[in-house]
């Protein structure tokens, strides 16, 4: 049986609030990249808590990534594994990428500190894709500048990290330098985010019951 | 005194839920364009309620628009109007626009039904800008196709419309065809959205007190 964990909007709000001081101190982001759709809500909330009085908001660029589990071909060698519900291969599709006309060329990201925001780190496939592709794009821009600019520093914030074997990998230096922050680390549970709730009152009630257990 | 109206996350959730059937029936959107940052949260929630079982999610493209009130030059004619806090001129700046590499050319939007989502229609300046610029881009793409494609149909969803004199205008046919939906129409109040709350419990309490008045 899959265990469900219900998270309310106010809990999401507080997770962002709680993480903000560390993000400001350690990551000092100059730009957020929200991975949509799940990253939209935490990124918007974070923006409020990252704003320093007198300074403008940290801009958000949204990107859209969809994760398709590649279905295993049936009976690949004549024998099917019973109970095999998850395929080993996965494919990430871009539904939106950075808008360079507004960023004013990718070169503007060279040497910047960029915070990637998503709701959950499940298999890590999407995050690996995002970091790799962004690093590639920015490094190409740095080379175009004659490799003179400083390296762009990426960090990650997610609401929940599932403590499980990951299919995707993040750069060693990102993990070593502590540029990965999950507000909460959970088991391999099914996290029910409020924006997916059909009945938000029932959702909150289930979260409340869970909390009092 | 400015009257503040506090809106909770769950109220935002329910406003989207309530609007979804009419959006599905009347607008039948094939793409959402979320105006960031305010449109991120309603767009993400709406996506859940617009999803039909068996069909994929309606894709969201995020755009970023910032509204800068142009400050009036001081003492323009030697006399300053006391209490004049809002300037007549306004300027919209793009922080992100559609990503055509992922959309696969603007031509793909020709003949589509597109729902523009934002949190509030205040002076209407941002919405006017979004509709005008999107219509211009899509019409240019249609011309490139030899003016053969059908017209793209834009509709708008906002959580709140402020009942006040608007600085921005929307196309007549959009208003006549009822392609504008505000979940709530309010007076010229200061709407406090939950994602801007420093203390979300206090925010909810203020919303509760308001509701019981």
Tab-separated table of N, CA, C and O in Angstrom, chain A residues 9-10 13-14 17 34 36-38 40-41 43-45 47-49 59-64 94-99 101-103 119 194-201 204, chain B residues 9-10 13-14 17 34 36-38 40-41 43-45 47-49 59-64 94-99 101-103 119 194-201 204:
chain	number	residue	atom	x	y	z
A	9	UNK	N	-1.816	24.071	1.986
A	9	UNK	CA	-1.216	25.294	1.448
A	9	UNK	C	-0.410	26.026	2.520
A	9	UNK	O	0.684	26.508	2.265
A	10	UNK	N	-0.991	26.113	3.718
A	10	UNK	CA	-0.277	26.854	4.759
A	10	UNK	C	1.023	26.157	5.146
A	10	UNK	O	2.008	26.821	5.490
A	13	UNK	N	3.434	27.122	2.498
A	13	UNK	CA	3.824	28.515	2.758
A	13	UNK	C	4.908	28.582	3.840
A	13	UNK	O	5.928	29.264	3.687
A	14	UNK	N	4.690	27.817	4.917
A	14	UNK	CA	5.644	27.854	6.037
A	14	UNK	C	6.957	27.166	5.689
A	14	UNK	O	8.013	27.552	6.218
A	17	UNK	N	8.831	29.806	3.953
A	17	UNK	CA	9.225	30.828	4.918
A	17	UNK	C	10.422	30.384	5.740
A	17	UNK	O	11.366	31.129	5.960
A	34	UNK	N	11.763	28.552	-11.919
A	34	UNK	CA	10.708	27.674	-11.403
A	34	UNK	C	10.425	26.594	-12.419
A	34	UNK	O	10.152	26.889	-13.585
A	36	UNK	N	7.919	24.318	-13.872
A	36	UNK	CA	6.464	24.234	-13.849
A	36	UNK	C	5.973	22.853	-14.198
A	36	UNK	O	6.697	22.071	-14.778
A	37	UNK	N	4.732	22.527	-13.780
A	37	UNK	CA	3.829	23.273	-12.952
A	37	UNK	C	4.136	23.229	-11.471
A	37	UNK	O	3.784	24.159	-10.758
A	38	UNK	N	4.835	22.196	-10.938
A	38	UNK	CA	4.983	22.056	-9.498
A	38	UNK	C	5.775	23.156	-8.821
A	38	UNK	O	5.542	23.453	-7.650
A	40	UNK	N	5.758	26.315	-9.580
A	40	UNK	CA	5.143	27.651	-9.641
A	40	UNK	C	4.768	28.185	-8.259
A	40	UNK	O	5.032	29.333	-7.933
A	41	UNK	N	4.085	27.351	-7.484
A	41	UNK	CA	3.556	27.843	-6.204
A	41	UNK	C	4.697	28.123	-5.217
A	41	UNK	O	4.793	29.233	-4.683
A	43	UNK	N	7.784	28.795	-5.831
A	43	UNK	CA	8.606	29.910	-6.320
A	43	UNK	C	7.925	31.246	-6.028
A	43	UNK	O	8.575	32.193	-5.584
A	44	UNK	N	6.613	31.304	-6.239
A	44	UNK	CA	5.909	32.567	-5.996
A	44	UNK	C	5.916	32.923	-4.508
A	44	UNK	O	6.068	34.089	-4.145
A	45	UNK	N	5.758	31.905	-3.656
A	45	UNK	CA	5.771	32.172	-2.216
A	45	UNK	C	7.176	32.593	-1.786
A	45	UNK	O	7.358	33.574	-1.061
A	47	UNK	N	9.415	34.048	-3.415
A	47	UNK	CA	9.740	35.405	-3.851
A	47	UNK	C	9.387	36.434	-2.776
A	47	UNK	O	10.120	37.385	-2.542
A	48	UNK	N	8.252	36.208	-2.107
A	48	UNK	CA	7.845	37.138	-1.039
A	48	UNK	C	8.854	37.138	0.103
A	48	UNK	O	9.183	38.182	0.657
A	49	UNK	N	9.338	35.944	0.444
A	49	UNK	CA	10.212	35.846	1.616
A	49	UNK	C	11.671	36.175	1.283
A	49	UNK	O	12.477	36.406	2.178
A	59	UNK	N	13.779	38.149	-9.797
A	59	UNK	CA	12.956	37.728	-10.926
A	59	UNK	C	12.821	36.213	-11.006
A	59	UNK	O	13.696	35.470	-10.564
A	60	UNK	N	11.707	35.769	-11.528
A	60	UNK	CA	11.458	34.339	-11.729
A	60	UNK	C	11.348	34.071	-13.225
A	60	UNK	O	10.627	34.774	-13.932
A	61	UNK	N	12.068	33.096	-13.711
A	61	UNK	CA	11.829	32.563	-15.045
A	61	UNK	C	11.216	31.181	-14.848
A	61	UNK	O	11.722	30.387	-14.041
A	62	UNK	N	10.154	30.920	-15.544
A	62	UNK	CA	9.528	29.610	-15.444
A	62	UNK	C	9.984	28.747	-16.604
A	62	UNK	O	10.105	29.222	-17.731
A	63	UNK	N	10.290	27.510	-16.319
A	63	UNK	CA	10.501	26.547	-17.396
A	63	UNK	C	9.509	25.411	-17.188
A	63	UNK	O	9.020	25.199	-16.071
A	64	UNK	N	9.199	24.726	-18.249
A	64	UNK	CA	8.248	23.621	-18.135
A	64	UNK	C	8.911	22.325	-18.545
A	64	UNK	O	9.481	22.232	-19.631
A	94	UNK	N	10.736	19.229	-22.794
A	94	UNK	CA	10.588	20.647	-22.494
A	94	UNK	C	9.260	21.151	-23.012
A	94	UNK	O	8.941	20.972	-24.176
A	95	UNK	N	8.488	21.812	-22.148
A	95	UNK	CA	7.297	22.497	-22.639
A	95	UNK	C	7.530	24.009	-22.647
A	95	UNK	O	6.796	24.750	-23.282
A	96	UNK	N	8.532	24.448	-21.906
A	96	UNK	CA	8.957	25.850	-21.960
A	96	UNK	C	10.399	25.916	-21.504
A	96	UNK	O	10.808	25.183	-20.597
A	97	UNK	N	11.152	26.801	-22.142
A	97	UNK	CA	12.536	26.999	-21.719
A	97	UNK	C	12.754	28.484	-21.469
A	97	UNK	O	11.827	29.275	-21.602
A	98	UNK	N	13.948	28.844	-21.040
A	98	UNK	CA	14.235	30.247	-20.766
A	98	UNK	C	13.921	31.122	-21.970
A	98	UNK	O	14.127	30.715	-23.109
A	99	UNK	N	13.439	32.311	-21.694
A	99	UNK	CA	13.176	33.248	-22.770
A	99	UNK	C	14.343	34.214	-22.869
A	99	UNK	O	14.503	35.118	-22.052
A	101	UNK	N	14.973	36.455	-25.127
A	101	UNK	CA	14.723	37.826	-25.570
A	101	UNK	C	14.511	38.737	-24.352
A	101	UNK	O	14.924	39.891	-24.356
A	102	UNK	N	13.880	38.202	-23.297
A	102	UNK	CA	13.663	39.021	-22.101
A	102	UNK	C	14.876	39.024	-21.184
A	102	UNK	O	15.180	40.017	-20.526
A	103	UNK	N	15.562	37.892	-21.125
A	103	UNK	CA	16.767	37.837	-20.296
A	103	UNK	C	17.839	38.719	-20.905
A	103	UNK	O	18.784	39.104	-20.221
A	119	UNK	N	8.737	21.391	-6.661
A	119	UNK	CA	8.004	20.988	-5.459
A	119	UNK	C	8.617	19.735	-4.831
A	119	UNK	O	8.757	19.652	-3.627
A	194	UNK	N	-1.663	20.457	-2.171
A	194	UNK	CA	-3.026	21.012	-2.114
A	194	UNK	C	-3.570	21.408	-3.486
A	194	UNK	O	-4.770	21.304	-3.728
A	195	UNK	N	-2.691	21.871	-4.392
A	195	UNK	CA	-3.181	22.321	-5.702
A	195	UNK	C	-3.696	21.164	-6.555
A	195	UNK	O	-4.195	21.388	-7.642
A	196	UNK	N	-3.548	19.957	-6.058
A	196	UNK	CA	-4.114	18.814	-6.778
A	196	UNK	C	-5.389	18.299	-6.110
A	196	UNK	O	-5.989	17.328	-6.584
A	197	UNK	N	-5.794	18.952	-5.025
A	197	UNK	CA	-6.942	18.457	-4.269
A	197	UNK	C	-8.256	18.804	-4.956
A	197	UNK	O	-8.457	19.938	-5.390
A	198	UNK	N	-9.142	17.831	-5.045
A	198	UNK	CA	-10.475	18.080	-5.583
A	198	UNK	C	-11.357	18.678	-4.493
A	198	UNK	O	-12.197	19.531	-4.756
A	199	UNK	N	-11.148	18.233	-3.263
A	199	UNK	CA	-11.894	18.782	-2.127
A	199	UNK	C	-10.875	19.284	-1.108
A	199	UNK	O	-10.307	18.499	-0.344
A	200	UNK	N	-10.670	20.582	-1.096
A	200	UNK	CA	-9.578	21.151	-0.290
A	200	UNK	C	-9.868	21.063	1.215
A	200	UNK	O	-8.948	20.948	2.031
A	201	UNK	N	-11.142	21.064	1.578
A	201	UNK	CA	-11.490	20.946	3.009
A	201	UNK	C	-11.169	19.535	3.510
A	201	UNK	O	-10.595	19.345	4.585
A	204	UNK	N	-7.437	19.140	3.802
A	204	UNK	CA	-6.907	19.738	5.025
A	204	UNK	C	-7.219	18.867	6.243
A	204	UNK	O	-6.411	18.743	7.165
B	9	UNK	N	-5.542	30.876	0.939
B	9	UNK	CA	-5.218	29.918	-0.118
B	9	UNK	C	-6.431	29.079	-0.497
B	9	UNK	O	-6.698	28.822	-1.659
B	10	UNK	N	-7.148	28.627	0.539
B	10	UNK	CA	-8.288	27.758	0.235
B	10	UNK	C	-9.377	28.506	-0.520
B	10	UNK	O	-10.060	27.930	-1.367
B	13	UNK	N	-8.192	28.579	-4.034
B	13	UNK	CA	-8.415	27.236	-4.582
B	13	UNK	C	-9.875	27.064	-5.024
B	13	UNK	O	-10.159	26.591	-6.129
B	14	UNK	N	-10.775	27.501	-4.159
B	14	UNK	CA	-12.201	27.331	-4.464
B	14	UNK	C	-12.674	28.262	-5.581
B	14	UNK	O	-13.586	27.914	-6.337
B	17	UNK	N	-11.749	26.433	-8.623
B	17	UNK	CA	-12.623	25.272	-8.768
B	17	UNK	C	-14.000	25.672	-9.301
B	17	UNK	O	-14.547	25.033	-10.199
B	34	UNK	N	0.113	31.956	-18.139
B	34	UNK	CA	0.074	32.508	-16.789
B	34	UNK	C	0.938	33.763	-16.743
B	34	UNK	O	2.107	33.718	-17.123
B	36	UNK	N	3.098	35.942	-14.734
B	36	UNK	CA	3.818	35.815	-13.464
B	36	UNK	C	4.148	37.155	-12.870
B	36	UNK	O	4.163	38.154	-13.562
B	37	UNK	N	4.393	37.161	-11.500
B	37	UNK	CA	4.234	36.111	-10.593
B	37	UNK	C	2.814	35.834	-10.134
B	37	UNK	O	2.519	34.719	-9.732
B	38	UNK	N	1.877	36.799	-10.226
B	38	UNK	CA	0.561	36.617	-9.633
B	38	UNK	C	-0.273	35.508	-10.265
B	38	UNK	O	-1.098	34.894	-9.602
B	40	UNK	N	0.826	32.656	-11.410
B	40	UNK	CA	1.379	31.302	-11.231
B	40	UNK	C	0.476	30.398	-10.399
B	40	UNK	O	0.218	29.250	-10.772
B	41	UNK	N	0.031	30.906	-9.257
B	41	UNK	CA	-0.726	30.051	-8.334
B	41	UNK	C	-2.102	29.700	-8.915
B	41	UNK	O	-2.438	28.514	-9.021
B	43	UNK	N	-3.032	29.660	-11.992
B	43	UNK	CA	-2.868	28.826	-13.196
B	43	UNK	C	-2.589	27.376	-12.810
B	43	UNK	O	-3.144	26.441	-13.379
B	44	UNK	N	-1.721	27.186	-11.802
B	44	UNK	CA	-1.405	25.818	-11.391
B	44	UNK	C	-2.615	25.108	-10.812
B	44	UNK	O	-2.842	23.920	-11.073
B	45	UNK	N	-3.421	25.839	-10.021
B	45	UNK	CA	-4.617	25.234	-9.440
B	45	UNK	C	-5.629	24.927	-10.543
B	45	UNK	O	-6.190	23.831	-10.608
B	47	UNK	N	-5.153	24.250	-13.566
B	47	UNK	CA	-4.754	23.107	-14.374
B	47	UNK	C	-5.345	21.808	-13.830
B	47	UNK	O	-5.785	20.946	-14.585
B	48	UNK	N	-5.382	21.688	-12.496
B	48	UNK	CA	-5.959	20.486	-11.884
B	48	UNK	C	-7.434	20.349	-12.221
B	48	UNK	O	-7.922	19.259	-12.505
B	49	UNK	N	-8.148	21.476	-12.163
B	49	UNK	CA	-9.592	21.409	-12.360
B	49	UNK	C	-9.994	21.382	-13.831
B	49	UNK	O	-11.123	21.037	-14.158
B	59	UNK	N	-1.319	22.490	-21.236
B	59	UNK	CA	-0.008	23.063	-20.960
B	59	UNK	C	-0.088	24.524	-20.505
B	59	UNK	O	-1.030	25.237	-20.861
B	60	UNK	N	0.864	24.909	-19.687
B	60	UNK	CA	0.947	26.300	-19.226
B	60	UNK	C	2.234	26.908	-19.757
B	60	UNK	O	3.304	26.305	-19.640
B	61	UNK	N	2.135	28.066	-20.363
B	61	UNK	CA	3.319	28.865	-20.636
B	61	UNK	C	3.248	30.056	-19.690
B	61	UNK	O	2.198	30.690	-19.546
B	62	UNK	N	4.361	30.325	-19.027
B	62	UNK	CA	4.400	31.469	-18.125
B	62	UNK	C	5.036	32.650	-18.838
B	62	UNK	O	6.015	32.488	-19.571
B	63	UNK	N	4.449	33.811	-18.668
B	63	UNK	CA	5.132	35.019	-19.104
B	63	UNK	C	5.290	35.917	-17.888
B	63	UNK	O	4.556	35.782	-16.903
B	64	UNK	N	6.266	36.792	-17.939
B	64	UNK	CA	6.483	37.682	-16.802
B	64	UNK	C	6.310	39.124	-17.241
B	64	UNK	O	6.929	39.559	-18.208
B	94	UNK	N	8.591	43.402	-19.994
B	94	UNK	CA	8.597	41.945	-20.086
B	94	UNK	C	9.775	41.391	-19.318
B	94	UNK	O	10.909	41.808	-19.526
B	95	UNK	N	9.530	40.449	-18.429
B	95	UNK	CA	10.639	39.733	-17.812
B	95	UNK	C	10.739	38.323	-18.382
B	95	UNK	O	11.747	37.656	-18.242
B	96	UNK	N	9.663	37.858	-18.999
B	96	UNK	CA	9.703	36.596	-19.722
B	96	UNK	C	8.598	36.621	-20.756
B	96	UNK	O	7.516	37.156	-20.521
B	97	UNK	N	8.884	36.030	-21.912
B	97	UNK	CA	7.859	35.949	-22.952
B	97	UNK	C	7.740	34.495	-23.379
B	97	UNK	O	8.436	33.631	-22.839
B	98	UNK	N	6.842	34.220	-24.290
B	98	UNK	CA	6.661	32.848	-24.760
B	98	UNK	C	7.982	32.261	-25.244
B	98	UNK	O	8.786	32.951	-25.835
B	99	UNK	N	8.155	30.990	-25.013
B	99	UNK	CA	9.348	30.309	-25.516
B	99	UNK	C	8.982	29.567	-26.797
B	99	UNK	O	8.331	28.525	-26.771
B	101	UNK	N	10.909	28.084	-28.929
B	101	UNK	CA	11.616	26.836	-29.243
B	101	UNK	C	10.819	25.639	-28.725
B	101	UNK	O	10.774	24.592	-29.356
B	102	UNK	N	10.159	25.800	-27.562
B	102	UNK	CA	9.368	24.686	-27.025
B	102	UNK	C	7.972	24.625	-27.641
B	102	UNK	O	7.415	23.559	-27.843
B	103	UNK	N	7.419	25.796	-27.914
B	103	UNK	CA	6.100	25.820	-28.548
B	103	UNK	C	6.215	25.292	-29.964
B	103	UNK	O	5.211	24.869	-30.543
B	119	UNK	N	-3.848	37.096	-11.383
B	119	UNK	CA	-4.576	37.079	-10.119
B	119	UNK	C	-5.598	38.209	-10.033
B	119	UNK	O	-6.702	38.014	-9.563
B	194	UNK	N	-2.593	35.388	-0.206
B	194	UNK	CA	-1.882	34.641	0.844
B	194	UNK	C	-0.386	34.509	0.580
B	194	UNK	O	0.403	34.478	1.528
B	195	UNK	N	0.014	34.427	-0.689
B	195	UNK	CA	1.439	34.245	-0.987
B	195	UNK	C	2.269	35.479	-0.661
B	195	UNK	O	3.487	35.442	-0.783
B	196	UNK	N	1.586	36.555	-0.264
B	196	UNK	CA	2.328	37.742	0.165
B	196	UNK	C	2.337	37.890	1.682
B	196	UNK	O	2.917	38.839	2.218
B	197	UNK	N	1.705	36.948	2.368
B	197	UNK	CA	1.562	37.070	3.829
B	197	UNK	C	2.852	36.707	4.552
B	197	UNK	O	3.481	35.691	4.248
B	198	UNK	N	3.236	37.545	5.483
B	198	UNK	CA	4.390	37.243	6.314
B	198	UNK	C	4.000	36.262	7.410
B	198	UNK	O	4.777	35.402	7.804
B	199	UNK	N	2.787	36.428	7.913
B	199	UNK	CA	2.273	35.516	8.939
B	199	UNK	C	0.959	34.928	8.426
B	199	UNK	O	-0.087	35.577	8.467
B	200	UNK	N	1.034	33.714	7.923
B	200	UNK	CA	-0.127	33.143	7.234
B	200	UNK	C	-1.262	32.810	8.203
B	200	UNK	O	-2.439	32.839	7.820
B	201	UNK	N	-0.932	32.523	9.460
B	201	UNK	CA	-1.996	32.241	10.434
B	201	UNK	C	-2.781	33.517	10.746
B	201	UNK	O	-4.010	33.509	10.810
B	204	UNK	N	-4.976	34.358	7.793
B	204	UNK	CA	-6.204	33.559	7.757
B	204	UNK	C	-7.207	34.045	8.803
B	204	UNK	O	-8.420	34.049	8.559
